[in-house]
Tab-separated table of C-alpha atoms in Angstrom:
chain	number	residue	atom	x	y	z
A	1	MET	CA	-21.365	41.691	31.854
A	2	LYS	CA	-19.779	38.237	32.091
A	3	TYR	CA	-16.130	37.744	31.290
A	4	GLN	CA	-14.432	34.534	30.329
A	5	LYS	CA	-10.843	33.586	29.623
A	6	ILE	CA	-10.228	33.828	25.884
A	7	LYS	CA	-7.695	31.593	24.173
A	8	PHE	CA	-6.369	31.410	20.629
A	9	ASN	CA	-6.487	27.978	19.048
A	10	ASN	CA	-4.125	27.526	16.109
A	11	VAL	CA	-6.412	25.009	14.408
A	12	GLU	CA	-4.585	25.190	11.067
A	13	LYS	CA	-1.171	24.879	12.755
A	14	SER	CA	-0.070	28.033	10.966
A	15	THR	CA	3.658	28.738	10.932
A	16	PHE	CA	3.069	32.250	9.594
A	17	PHE	CA	4.317	34.126	12.645
A	18	PRO	CA	7.479	32.078	13.328
A	19	THR	CA	8.439	32.528	9.681
A	20	LEU	CA	7.662	36.240	9.736
A	21	ARG	CA	9.507	36.796	12.998
A	22	GLN	CA	12.589	35.070	11.582
A	23	ARG	CA	12.522	37.303	8.487
A	24	VAL	CA	12.067	40.452	10.564
A	25	ASP	CA	14.964	39.453	12.816
A	26	GLN	CA	17.078	38.869	9.702
A	27	HIS	CA	16.208	42.377	8.501
A	28	PHE	CA	17.498	43.939	11.703
A	29	SER	CA	20.573	41.723	11.802
A	30	ALA	CA	21.514	42.270	8.150
A	31	ASN	CA	21.160	46.046	8.472
A	32	ASN	CA	22.736	46.237	11.935
A	33	LEU	CA	19.655	47.988	13.329
A	34	CYS	CA	18.306	48.296	16.858
A	35	LYS	CA	14.608	47.562	17.297
A	36	SER	CA	14.077	50.565	19.548
A	37	GLY	CA	13.720	54.134	18.293
A	38	GLY	CA	17.184	55.379	19.164
A	39	LYS	CA	18.201	59.024	18.866
A	40	LYS	CA	15.625	59.735	16.139
A	41	ILE	CA	12.708	59.057	18.420
A	42	ILE	CA	14.289	60.827	21.399
A	43	TYR	CA	14.578	64.003	19.307
A	44	LYS	CA	11.039	63.462	18.128
A	45	ALA	CA	9.838	63.004	21.707
A	46	PHE	CA	11.269	66.358	22.753
A	47	PHE	CA	9.708	68.011	19.691
A	48	MET	CA	6.250	66.632	20.493
A	49	LEU	CA	6.544	67.562	24.157
A	50	SER	CA	7.606	71.063	23.091
A	51	LEU	CA	4.588	71.272	20.778
A	52	TYR	CA	2.487	70.769	23.895
A	53	LEU	CA	4.445	72.606	26.577
A	54	ILE	CA	5.751	75.709	24.756
A	55	PRO	CA	2.232	76.988	23.882
A	56	TYR	CA	1.281	76.289	27.508
A	57	LEU	CA	4.147	78.476	28.748
A	58	LEU	CA	3.325	81.174	26.203
A	59	ILE	CA	-0.242	81.273	27.503
A	60	LEU	CA	1.092	81.625	31.054
A	61	SER	CA	3.218	84.588	29.941
A	62	GLY	CA	0.071	86.679	29.540
A	63	TYR	CA	1.516	88.530	26.525
A	64	PHE	CA	-1.069	87.346	24.022
A	65	SER	CA	-4.595	88.320	23.074
A	66	GLY	CA	-7.549	86.035	23.665
A	67	LEU	CA	-7.622	84.992	20.021
A	68	ALA	CA	-3.895	84.191	20.053
A	69	MET	CA	-4.299	82.123	23.217
A	70	PHE	CA	-7.148	80.235	21.547
A	71	ALA	CA	-4.787	79.399	18.678
A	72	LEU	CA	-2.118	78.319	21.179
A	73	ALA	CA	-4.658	76.007	22.834
A	74	ILE	CA	-5.335	74.347	19.465
A	75	ILE	CA	-1.585	73.888	18.951
A	76	MET	CA	-1.494	72.287	22.404
A	77	GLY	CA	-4.156	69.875	21.122
A	78	PHE	CA	-1.869	68.848	18.267
A	79	GLY	CA	0.847	68.430	20.880
A	80	VAL	CA	-1.360	66.232	23.068
A	81	ALA	CA	-2.090	63.955	20.103
A	82	GLY	CA	1.557	63.968	19.025
A	83	VAL	CA	2.810	63.054	22.495
A	84	GLY	CA	0.169	60.339	22.773
A	85	MET	CA	0.918	58.708	19.424
A	86	SER	CA	4.652	59.290	19.030
A	87	VAL	CA	6.022	59.362	22.581
A	88	MET	CA	3.834	57.800	25.245
A	89	HIS	CA	2.568	55.017	22.997
A	90	ASP	CA	6.014	53.665	22.074
A	91	ALA	CA	7.380	54.228	25.569
A	92	ILE	CA	4.687	52.208	27.375
A	93	HIS	CA	5.137	49.458	24.789
A	94	GLY	CA	8.817	49.519	25.764
A	95	SER	CA	9.941	50.236	22.207
A	96	LEU	CA	11.010	53.864	22.459
A	97	ALA	CA	14.437	53.067	23.916
A	98	THR	CA	16.531	50.119	25.032
A	99	SER	CA	16.636	51.687	28.496
A	100	ASN	CA	13.714	50.849	30.793
A	101	ILE	CA	14.390	54.100	32.629
A	102	LEU	CA	13.925	56.140	29.444
A	103	ASN	CA	10.799	54.181	28.537
A	104	LYS	CA	9.301	54.846	31.965
A	105	PHE	CA	10.322	58.515	31.828
A	106	PHE	CA	8.722	59.174	28.451
A	107	GLY	CA	5.811	56.839	29.258
A	108	ALA	CA	5.052	59.123	32.196
A	109	SER	CA	4.192	61.832	29.649
A	110	ILE	CA	0.692	60.341	29.750
A	111	TYR	CA	0.219	62.079	33.108
A	112	LEU	CA	0.679	65.439	31.342
A	113	LEU	CA	-2.264	64.457	29.139
A	114	GLY	CA	-4.532	63.532	32.044
A	115	GLY	CA	-4.181	59.761	31.574
A	116	ASN	CA	-2.643	56.971	33.623
A	117	ALA	CA	0.285	54.739	32.642
A	118	TYR	CA	-0.852	51.615	34.505
A	119	ASN	CA	-4.393	51.697	33.110
A	120	TRP	CA	-3.107	52.331	29.588
A	121	GLU	CA	-0.711	49.404	29.816
A	122	VAL	CA	-3.526	47.063	30.892
A	123	GLN	CA	-6.265	48.353	28.600
A	124	HIS	CA	-4.125	48.953	25.519
A	125	ASN	CA	-1.060	46.707	25.694
A	126	ARG	CA	-2.639	43.638	27.277
A	127	LEU	CA	-6.306	43.733	26.284
A	128	HIS	CA	-6.500	45.623	22.986
A	129	HIS	CA	-3.323	44.132	21.541
A	130	THR	CA	-4.207	40.590	22.604
A	131	TYR	CA	-7.980	40.488	22.061
A	132	THR	CA	-8.206	42.944	19.177
A	133	ASN	CA	-11.774	43.643	17.957
A	134	ILE	CA	-13.328	41.142	20.377
A	135	HIS	CA	-16.508	42.598	21.825
A	136	GLU	CA	-16.605	43.292	25.586
A	137	VAL	CA	-12.857	42.746	25.924
A	138	ASP	CA	-11.423	45.291	23.487
A	139	GLU	CA	-12.542	48.604	24.934
A	140	ASP	CA	-11.772	50.441	21.693
A	141	ILE	CA	-14.924	49.002	20.071
A	142	THR	CA	-17.074	48.322	23.142
A	143	GLY	CA	-19.485	50.398	25.183
A	144	LYS	CA	-19.027	53.745	23.469
A	145	PHE	CA	-21.636	56.397	24.237
A	146	LEU	CA	-24.208	56.573	21.389
A	147	LEU	CA	-21.849	54.637	19.100
A	148	ARG	CA	-22.099	51.110	17.746
A	149	LEU	CA	-18.586	50.085	16.731
A	150	SER	CA	-19.152	46.352	17.085
A	151	PHE	CA	-21.726	44.170	15.365
A	152	GLN	CA	-22.216	42.446	18.735
A	153	GLU	CA	-23.159	45.726	20.412
A	154	LYS	CA	-26.886	46.207	21.027
A	155	GLN	CA	-28.377	48.342	18.279
A	156	LYS	CA	-30.375	51.476	19.017
A	157	SER	CA	-32.424	53.542	16.603
A	158	ILE	CA	-30.131	56.546	17.010
A	159	HIS	CA	-27.246	54.511	15.581
A	160	ARG	CA	-28.734	55.065	12.122
A	161	PHE	CA	-27.281	58.567	12.304
A	162	GLN	CA	-23.960	57.727	13.930
A	163	HIS	CA	-21.975	58.385	10.760
A	164	ILE	CA	-23.173	61.995	11.091
A	165	TYR	CA	-22.435	62.631	14.769
A	166	ALA	CA	-19.581	60.142	15.392
A	167	PHE	CA	-16.782	62.597	14.761
A	168	PHE	CA	-18.226	65.075	17.247
A	169	LEU	CA	-18.096	62.322	19.871
A	170	TYR	CA	-14.578	61.408	18.767
A	171	SER	CA	-13.501	64.955	19.574
A	172	LEU	CA	-14.506	64.360	23.204
A	173	MET	CA	-12.280	61.286	23.601
A	174	THR	CA	-9.516	62.773	25.747
A	175	PHE	CA	-12.031	64.320	28.160
A	176	SER	CA	-12.769	60.765	29.273
A	177	PHE	CA	-9.197	60.493	30.592
A	178	LEU	CA	-10.387	62.525	33.567
A	179	TRP	CA	-12.801	59.845	34.840
A	180	LYS	CA	-12.382	56.697	32.726
A	181	ASP	CA	-9.371	55.488	34.700
A	182	PHE	CA	-11.454	55.399	37.877
A	183	LYS	CA	-14.215	53.445	36.113
A	184	GLU	CA	-11.697	50.889	34.926
A	185	ILE	CA	-10.756	49.925	38.484
A	186	SER	CA	-13.931	47.860	38.885
A	187	LEU	CA	-13.637	46.607	35.286
A	188	PHE	CA	-10.114	45.270	35.834
A	189	ASN	CA	-11.154	43.702	39.127
A	190	LYS	CA	-14.000	41.844	37.414
A	191	MET	CA	-11.775	40.688	34.585
A	192	SER	CA	-9.111	39.535	37.051
A	193	LYS	CA	-11.380	36.623	37.997
A	194	THR	CA	-10.728	35.174	34.528
A	195	GLY	CA	-6.979	35.743	34.680
A	196	MET	CA	-7.015	38.272	31.815
A	197	THR	CA	-5.943	41.058	34.170
A	198	LYS	CA	-4.734	41.409	37.737
A	199	PRO	CA	-6.778	43.041	40.516
A	200	PHE	CA	-6.178	46.779	40.564
A	201	PRO	CA	-3.223	47.383	42.958
A	202	LYS	CA	-3.846	49.680	45.922
A	203	ARG	CA	-0.557	51.495	45.327
A	204	GLU	CA	-1.739	52.318	41.800
A	205	LEU	CA	-4.921	53.823	43.229
A	206	VAL	CA	-2.845	56.248	45.288
A	207	LYS	CA	-0.784	57.141	42.207
A	208	LEU	CA	-3.960	57.508	40.146
A	209	VAL	CA	-5.513	60.031	42.534
A	210	ALA	CA	-2.251	61.956	42.955
A	211	THR	CA	-1.574	62.263	39.221
A	212	LYS	CA	-5.147	63.292	38.442
A	213	LEU	CA	-4.904	66.066	41.041
A	214	ALA	CA	-1.533	67.102	39.625
A	215	TYR	CA	-3.056	67.316	36.145
A	216	VAL	CA	-5.887	69.518	37.403
A	217	VAL	CA	-3.328	71.827	39.025
A	218	PHE	CA	-1.226	71.883	35.836
A	219	ILE	CA	-4.023	72.427	33.329
A	220	ALA	CA	-6.468	74.533	35.361
A	221	VAL	CA	-5.226	75.927	38.682
A	222	ILE	CA	-1.910	77.364	37.434
A	223	PRO	CA	-3.344	79.154	34.342
A	224	LEU	CA	-6.269	80.561	36.304
A	225	TYR	CA	-4.137	81.660	39.262
A	226	PHE	CA	-1.103	83.112	37.488
A	227	THR	CA	-2.797	84.818	34.545
A	228	SER	CA	-5.736	87.147	34.000
A	229	ILE	CA	-7.607	84.471	32.016
A	230	THR	CA	-11.264	84.263	33.058
A	231	PHE	CA	-12.880	80.918	33.794
A	232	GLY	CA	-14.918	81.275	30.607
A	233	GLU	CA	-11.802	81.877	28.505
A	234	TRP	CA	-10.033	78.953	30.172
A	235	THR	CA	-13.023	76.708	29.443
A	236	ILE	CA	-12.974	77.644	25.755
A	237	GLY	CA	-9.239	76.958	25.551
A	238	PHE	CA	-9.546	73.676	27.455
A	239	PHE	CA	-12.262	72.468	25.066
A	240	ALA	CA	-10.283	73.630	22.024
A	241	MET	CA	-7.230	71.680	23.146
A	242	HIS	CA	-9.065	68.471	24.031
A	243	CYS	CA	-11.389	68.515	21.023
A	244	THR	CA	-8.418	68.903	18.681
A	245	ALA	CA	-6.537	66.059	20.356
A	246	GLY	CA	-9.592	63.831	20.645
A	247	MET	CA	-10.541	64.222	16.991
A	248	ILE	CA	-7.032	63.275	15.837
A	249	LEU	CA	-6.531	60.351	18.225
A	250	SER	CA	-9.965	58.768	17.814
A	251	THR	CA	-9.996	59.056	14.043
A	252	VAL	CA	-6.542	57.480	13.710
A	253	PHE	CA	-7.394	54.607	16.049
A	254	GLN	CA	-10.770	53.834	14.458
A	255	MET	CA	-9.383	53.777	10.916
A	256	ALA	CA	-7.185	50.855	11.938
A	257	HIS	CA	-9.896	48.531	13.258
A	258	VAL	CA	-13.355	49.706	12.197
A	259	VAL	CA	-13.079	49.686	8.405
A	260	GLU	CA	-14.259	47.420	5.612
A	261	GLY	CA	-12.449	44.108	5.319
A	262	VAL	CA	-11.597	43.952	9.019
A	263	GLU	CA	-13.218	41.204	11.096
A	264	GLN	CA	-14.716	41.123	14.581
A	265	PRO	CA	-14.413	37.455	15.620
A	266	GLU	CA	-16.576	35.952	18.343
A	267	PRO	CA	-15.077	33.373	20.724
A	268	ASN	CA	-16.938	30.064	20.796
A	269	CYS	CA	-18.755	28.668	23.834
A	270	ARG	CA	-15.418	27.482	25.262
A	271	GLY	CA	-13.918	30.949	24.972
A	272	CYS	CA	-11.692	30.005	22.033
A	273	VAL	CA	-10.875	32.053	18.966
A	274	GLU	CA	-10.262	29.531	16.193
A	275	ASN	CA	-7.120	31.162	14.896
A	276	ALA	CA	-3.492	31.700	15.758
A	277	TRP	CA	-2.957	35.009	17.540
A	278	ALA	CA	-0.904	36.517	14.691
A	279	VAL	CA	-3.491	35.512	12.080
A	280	HIS	CA	-6.142	37.102	14.298
A	281	GLN	CA	-4.143	40.344	14.254
A	282	LEU	CA	-4.064	40.309	10.445
A	283	GLN	CA	-7.808	39.759	10.270
A	284	THR	CA	-8.700	42.495	12.751
A	285	THR	CA	-6.306	45.257	11.718
A	286	SER	CA	-5.828	47.455	8.673
A	287	ASN	CA	-3.153	49.829	7.408
A	288	PHE	CA	-3.797	53.153	5.743
A	289	ALA	CA	-0.243	54.113	4.871
A	290	GLY	CA	-0.006	56.197	1.729
A	291	LYS	CA	2.641	58.511	0.313
A	292	ASN	CA	2.255	61.154	3.043
A	293	ARG	CA	5.392	60.492	5.076
A	294	PHE	CA	4.832	63.589	7.234
A	295	LEU	CA	1.442	62.242	8.358
A	296	SER	CA	3.044	58.900	9.155
A	297	TRP	CA	5.790	60.654	11.129
A	298	TYR	CA	3.314	62.762	13.108
A	299	ILE	CA	0.945	59.916	14.028
A	300	GLY	CA	3.771	57.678	15.192
A	301	GLY	CA	3.580	55.153	12.368
A	302	LEU	CA	0.036	54.179	13.332
A	303	ASP	CA	-0.857	54.086	9.649
A	304	TYR	CA	1.146	50.825	9.754
A	305	GLN	CA	-1.147	49.226	12.317
A	306	ILE	CA	-0.602	45.672	11.074
A	307	GLU	CA	3.124	45.900	11.710
A	308	HIS	CA	2.471	47.538	15.060
A	309	HIS	CA	0.057	44.831	16.190
A	310	LEU	CA	2.379	42.039	15.149
A	311	PHE	CA	5.486	43.684	16.602
A	312	PRO	CA	4.455	46.178	19.316
A	313	SER	CA	7.884	45.970	20.958
A	314	ILE	CA	9.536	47.359	17.792
A	315	SER	CA	9.606	51.136	17.428
A	316	HIS	CA	7.312	52.710	14.867
A	317	ILE	CA	10.254	54.248	12.995
A	318	HIS	CA	10.886	50.794	11.469
A	319	TYR	CA	7.343	49.976	10.295
A	320	HIS	CA	7.704	51.456	6.807
A	321	ALA	CA	10.662	49.151	6.109
A	322	LEU	CA	8.962	46.122	7.699
A	323	SER	CA	5.718	46.531	5.768
A	324	PRO	CA	6.873	44.792	2.533
A	325	ILE	CA	8.223	41.863	4.566
A	326	VAL	CA	4.920	41.441	6.408
A	327	ARG	CA	2.832	41.839	3.247
A	328	GLU	CA	4.864	39.335	1.217
A	329	THR	CA	4.874	36.766	4.026
A	330	ALA	CA	1.102	37.119	4.534
A	331	ILE	CA	0.450	36.600	0.815
A	332	GLU	CA	2.812	33.617	0.789
A	333	PHE	CA	0.719	31.977	3.517
A	334	GLY	CA	-2.560	32.803	1.771
A	335	LEU	CA	-3.545	35.452	4.312
A	336	ASP	CA	-5.175	38.811	3.652
A	337	TYR	CA	-3.090	41.912	4.250
A	338	ASN	CA	-5.724	44.589	4.873
A	339	ALA	CA	-4.477	47.933	3.638
A	340	LYS	CA	-6.277	51.027	2.411
A	341	ALA	CA	-4.481	53.129	-0.172
A	342	ASN	CA	-4.238	56.230	2.011
A	343	PHE	CA	-5.830	58.272	4.791
A	344	ALA	CA	-8.768	59.420	2.634
A	345	ASP	CA	-9.640	55.871	1.556
A	346	ALA	CA	-9.510	54.640	5.149
A	347	LEU	CA	-11.657	57.536	6.340
A	348	GLY	CA	-14.282	56.795	3.688
A	349	SER	CA	-14.216	53.106	4.597
A	350	HIS	CA	-14.700	53.930	8.279
A	351	ILE	CA	-17.698	56.154	7.527
A	352	ARG	CA	-19.256	53.367	5.441
A	353	MET	CA	-18.725	50.967	8.356
A	354	LEU	CA	-20.456	53.398	10.705
A	355	LYS	CA	-23.418	53.463	8.316
A	356	SER	CA	-23.460	49.687	8.010
A	357	MET	CA	-23.371	49.133	11.772
A	358	GLY	CA	-26.043	51.746	12.322
A	359	ALA	CA	-28.375	50.327	9.674
A	360	ARG	CA	-28.470	46.737	10.944
């Protein structure tokens, strides 16, 4: 795989983003609002962490039947997804709190999920948010096992059926946390030659190994040692937790970027994307916000992906209010504002995209 430095060329000299940014700043100033999450998101962070950790402690108590512990493992899965979308995600973007210490503290919750903060910041914040839907650079649409999520990905005959088996593979997403971070060391080192990333720091390698071992102790050694759970029962619970979390996380992420009306631009031979960065974000991202405010609350405002991609340093609790400003400004500049009516519409659109990519 060859990597090249990718640049955005504002060929139309669009002033869309400066205008939008000014209007968003005016919104916060006029309403005397802070762009971080404040107390609301701190309370929410503790709730999501409790949704994950309290069932864990209840399982360790040994007071429950096997069936009850299975149910607790599923609840832990909802907690994993909730922490990932509503706590860790904002914190590593630096939008959870005005305090860097609080952001780092809550960002470290990714270690409880088996992930790594440094790798997430590089892969998600720098690469996905900058080079959204660009093949071989945006990992969210590139190189997925048995899945073709990019029209530039090599097609295989099995892809014709991917709309049938995709969601099973989505459920396995968080399992990859256990080894994907190690694989990304060589990936980041290769990409560092283009300047898109930095070489993987040695100190981060030490932290990576230590936190992975700590996760194994937390999720496997402690339950097996301090309870009467058999290895078979633990395995069932471990799969139940991760499959629940993986299904939620993968589905939410894919419905933002692999749906109808969303583009997958290819850089030209000089490595240029012929668009301003903000216009590129509009073209490669879609909302699916409907009337279900509880869903929006649980998934950390990720149904407002357009607002998130344009303003990742603003907490998700503000996206609902910012959405009309972004939509009206986009329309004013003659730009598409990709939005599905609700979760069900976005899910149907994603399935149709899976079929389309598999059929070509």
